[in-house]
Amino acid sequence: RAGPSVVLTSVHGSMMAQSNLQTGLKAMDMSDFISARKFFEFGISFLSQNHWVEEYNLSLSLYDNAAKCCLSIGDSEKLERFSTQVLSNARSFEDKLNIYYFSISALCHASLLE
């Protein structure tokens, strides 16, 4: 078996989340946004309950990049879910800027389709 349920400590979970972040970033570099989003989501699943407090930068990177992938592949439902997490937990306006950009871009794209 594999996955978050077999991770024994938060240190191991953090290592797995970091590994999935790096793999997702590599997938994004190759323009494979569907696979990248899956890696970011899997990385998120390894985060601890208090991840926004204990692992803020890792959490922000995973959610921010997952949202970017959702924008790239047109998954507005998941974009909203990831965006809500960042907007609710970000510590500064600067940490929210990417999410604002992704949300505005998605709205502009949606209005072009109408």
PDB file of C-alpha atoms in Angstrom:
ATOM      1  CA  ARG A   1       0.000   0.000   0.000  1.00  0.00           C
ATOM      2  CA  ALA A   2       1.011   3.548  -0.603  1.00  0.00           C
ATOM      3  CA  GLY A   3      -0.300   6.995   0.099  1.00  0.00           C
ATOM      4  CA  PRO A   4      -0.924   9.318   3.008  1.00  0.00           C
ATOM      5  CA  SER A   5      -2.460   6.611   5.211  1.00  0.00           C
ATOM      6  CA  VAL A   6       0.855   4.756   5.525  1.00  0.00           C
ATOM      7  CA  VAL A   7       2.945   7.807   6.435  1.00  0.00           C
ATOM      8  CA  LEU A   8       4.006   7.460  10.050  1.00  0.00           C
ATOM      9  CA  THR A   9       5.188  10.973  10.898  1.00  0.00           C
ATOM     10  CA  SER A  10       4.525  14.507   9.736  1.00  0.00           C
ATOM     11  CA  VAL A  11       8.181  14.716   8.679  1.00  0.00           C
ATOM     12  CA  HIS A  12       7.648  11.879   6.208  1.00  0.00           C
ATOM     13  CA  GLY A  13       4.402  13.460   5.024  1.00  0.00           C
ATOM     14  CA  SER A  14       6.182  16.740   4.465  1.00  0.00           C
ATOM     15  CA  MET A  15       8.926  14.986   2.505  1.00  0.00           C
ATOM     16  CA  MET A  16       6.344  13.272   0.301  1.00  0.00           C
ATOM     17  CA  ALA A  17       4.473  16.545  -0.242  1.00  0.00           C
ATOM     18  CA  GLN A  18       7.748  18.268  -1.195  1.00  0.00           C
ATOM     19  CA  SER A  19       8.622  15.425  -3.574  1.00  0.00           C
ATOM     20  CA  ASN A  20       5.229  15.708  -5.287  1.00  0.00           C
ATOM     21  CA  LEU A  21       5.660  19.478  -5.531  1.00  0.00           C
ATOM     22  CA  GLN A  22       8.990  19.054  -7.322  1.00  0.00           C
ATOM     23  CA  THR A  23       7.586  16.386  -9.648  1.00  0.00           C
ATOM     24  CA  GLY A  24       4.555  18.545 -10.409  1.00  0.00           C
ATOM     25  CA  LEU A  25       6.797  21.498 -11.250  1.00  0.00           C
ATOM     26  CA  LYS A  26       8.751  19.302 -13.662  1.00  0.00           C
ATOM     27  CA  ALA A  27       5.498  18.190 -15.293  1.00  0.00           C
ATOM     28  CA  MET A  28       4.490  21.858 -15.663  1.00  0.00           C
ATOM     29  CA  ASP A  29       7.841  22.596 -17.320  1.00  0.00           C
ATOM     30  CA  MET A  30       6.870  19.985 -19.920  1.00  0.00           C
ATOM     31  CA  SER A  31       3.381  21.558 -20.271  1.00  0.00           C
ATOM     32  CA  ASP A  32       1.707  18.451 -18.826  1.00  0.00           C
ATOM     33  CA  PHE A  33      -0.727  20.348 -16.636  1.00  0.00           C
ATOM     34  CA  ILE A  34      -3.079  17.409 -16.060  1.00  0.00           C
ATOM     35  CA  SER A  35      -0.319  15.258 -14.565  1.00  0.00           C
ATOM     36  CA  ALA A  36       1.115  18.226 -12.696  1.00  0.00           C
ATOM     37  CA  ARG A  37      -2.234  18.920 -11.021  1.00  0.00           C
ATOM     38  CA  LYS A  38      -2.441  15.275  -9.953  1.00  0.00           C
ATOM     39  CA  PHE A  39       1.016  15.511  -8.361  1.00  0.00           C
ATOM     40  CA  PHE A  40       0.063  18.711  -6.532  1.00  0.00           C
ATOM     41  CA  GLU A  41      -3.187  17.153  -5.307  1.00  0.00           C
ATOM     42  CA  PHE A  42      -1.316  14.058  -4.131  1.00  0.00           C
ATOM     43  CA  GLY A  43       1.204  16.310  -2.384  1.00  0.00           C
ATOM     44  CA  ILE A  44      -1.645  18.157  -0.662  1.00  0.00           C
ATOM     45  CA  SER A  45      -3.002  14.845   0.605  1.00  0.00           C
ATOM     46  CA  PHE A  46       0.260  14.310   2.526  1.00  0.00           C
ATOM     47  CA  LEU A  47       0.048  17.610   4.408  1.00  0.00           C
ATOM     48  CA  SER A  48      -0.757  17.568   8.120  1.00  0.00           C
ATOM     49  CA  GLN A  49      -4.017  18.878   9.593  1.00  0.00           C
ATOM     50  CA  ASN A  50      -2.382  22.188  10.567  1.00  0.00           C
ATOM     51  CA  HIS A  51      -0.379  22.502   7.380  1.00  0.00           C
ATOM     52  CA  TRP A  52      -1.146  26.200   6.856  1.00  0.00           C
ATOM     53  CA  VAL A  53       0.523  26.897  10.209  1.00  0.00           C
ATOM     54  CA  GLU A  54       3.248  24.252  10.266  1.00  0.00           C
ATOM     55  CA  GLU A  55       4.175  24.141   6.563  1.00  0.00           C
ATOM     56  CA  TYR A  56       2.979  27.441   5.174  1.00  0.00           C
ATOM     57  CA  ASN A  57       5.370  27.835   2.231  1.00  0.00           C
ATOM     58  CA  LEU A  58       4.927  24.232   1.098  1.00  0.00           C
ATOM     59  CA  SER A  59       1.142  24.528   1.391  1.00  0.00           C
ATOM     60  CA  LEU A  60       1.095  27.802  -0.519  1.00  0.00           C
ATOM     61  CA  SER A  61       3.256  26.364  -3.308  1.00  0.00           C
ATOM     62  CA  LEU A  62       1.140  23.227  -3.694  1.00  0.00           C
ATOM     63  CA  TYR A  63      -2.191  25.050  -3.722  1.00  0.00           C
ATOM     64  CA  ASP A  64      -0.934  27.916  -5.877  1.00  0.00           C
ATOM     65  CA  ASN A  65       0.498  25.589  -8.519  1.00  0.00           C
ATOM     66  CA  ALA A  66      -2.567  23.334  -8.428  1.00  0.00           C
ATOM     67  CA  ALA A  67      -4.715  26.411  -9.123  1.00  0.00           C
ATOM     68  CA  LYS A  68      -2.435  27.413 -12.001  1.00  0.00           C
ATOM     69  CA  CYS A  69      -2.839  23.960 -13.540  1.00  0.00           C
ATOM     70  CA  CYS A  70      -6.612  24.178 -13.158  1.00  0.00           C
ATOM     71  CA  LEU A  71      -6.594  27.479 -15.028  1.00  0.00           C
ATOM     72  CA  SER A  72      -4.457  25.953 -17.780  1.00  0.00           C
ATOM     73  CA  ILE A  73      -6.747  22.972 -18.303  1.00  0.00           C
ATOM     74  CA  GLY A  74     -10.015  24.835 -17.759  1.00  0.00           C
ATOM     75  CA  ASP A  75     -11.125  23.145 -14.537  1.00  0.00           C
ATOM     76  CA  SER A  76     -12.954  26.059 -12.934  1.00  0.00           C
ATOM     77  CA  GLU A  77     -14.492  23.974 -10.145  1.00  0.00           C
ATOM     78  CA  LYS A  78     -11.140  22.855  -8.756  1.00  0.00           C
ATOM     79  CA  LEU A  79      -9.627  26.272  -9.449  1.00  0.00           C
ATOM     80  CA  GLU A  80     -12.226  27.739  -7.104  1.00  0.00           C
ATOM     81  CA  ARG A  81     -11.534  25.102  -4.447  1.00  0.00           C
ATOM     82  CA  PHE A  82      -7.768  25.673  -4.452  1.00  0.00           C
ATOM     83  CA  SER A  83      -8.208  29.444  -4.674  1.00  0.00           C
ATOM     84  CA  THR A  84     -10.521  29.510  -1.683  1.00  0.00           C
ATOM     85  CA  GLN A  85      -7.923  27.703   0.415  1.00  0.00           C
ATOM     86  CA  VAL A  86      -5.197  30.179  -0.503  1.00  0.00           C
ATOM     87  CA  LEU A  87      -7.387  33.244  -0.037  1.00  0.00           C
ATOM     88  CA  SER A  88      -8.530  31.961   3.367  1.00  0.00           C
ATOM     89  CA  ASN A  89      -5.054  31.115   4.638  1.00  0.00           C
ATOM     90  CA  ALA A  90      -2.567  33.403   2.901  1.00  0.00           C
ATOM     91  CA  ARG A  91      -0.589  35.603   5.265  1.00  0.00           C
ATOM     92  CA  SER A  92      -0.115  38.548   2.936  1.00  0.00           C
ATOM     93  CA  PHE A  93      -1.611  40.276  -0.061  1.00  0.00           C
ATOM     94  CA  GLU A  94       1.431  39.250  -2.109  1.00  0.00           C
ATOM     95  CA  ASP A  95       0.722  35.584  -1.367  1.00  0.00           C
ATOM     96  CA  LYS A  96      -2.769  36.058  -2.824  1.00  0.00           C
ATOM     97  CA  LEU A  97      -1.717  37.823  -6.034  1.00  0.00           C
ATOM     98  CA  ASN A  98      -1.353  34.704  -8.190  1.00  0.00           C
ATOM     99  CA  ILE A  99      -4.789  33.486  -7.124  1.00  0.00           C
ATOM    100  CA  TYR A 100      -6.340  36.860  -7.987  1.00  0.00           C
ATOM    101  CA  TYR A 101      -4.672  36.689 -11.390  1.00  0.00           C
ATOM    102  CA  PHE A 102      -5.869  33.108 -12.000  1.00  0.00           C
ATOM    103  CA  SER A 103      -9.419  33.994 -10.954  1.00  0.00           C
ATOM    104  CA  ILE A 104      -9.565  37.098 -13.161  1.00  0.00           C
ATOM    105  CA  SER A 105      -8.125  35.144 -16.089  1.00  0.00           C
ATOM    106  CA  ALA A 106     -10.731  32.414 -15.647  1.00  0.00           C
ATOM    107  CA  LEU A 107     -13.534  34.995 -15.544  1.00  0.00           C
ATOM    108  CA  CYS A 108     -12.231  36.716 -18.674  1.00  0.00           C
ATOM    109  CA  HIS A 109     -11.948  33.409 -20.483  1.00  0.00           C
ATOM    110  CA  ALA A 110     -15.473  32.415 -19.424  1.00  0.00           C
ATOM    111  CA  SER A 111     -16.897  35.726 -20.698  1.00  0.00           C
ATOM    112  CA  LEU A 112     -15.185  35.197 -24.068  1.00  0.00           C
ATOM    113  CA  LEU A 113     -16.984  31.863 -24.407  1.00  0.00           C
ATOM    114  CA  GLU A 114     -20.419  33.409 -23.906  1.00  0.00           C
TER     115      GLU A 114
END
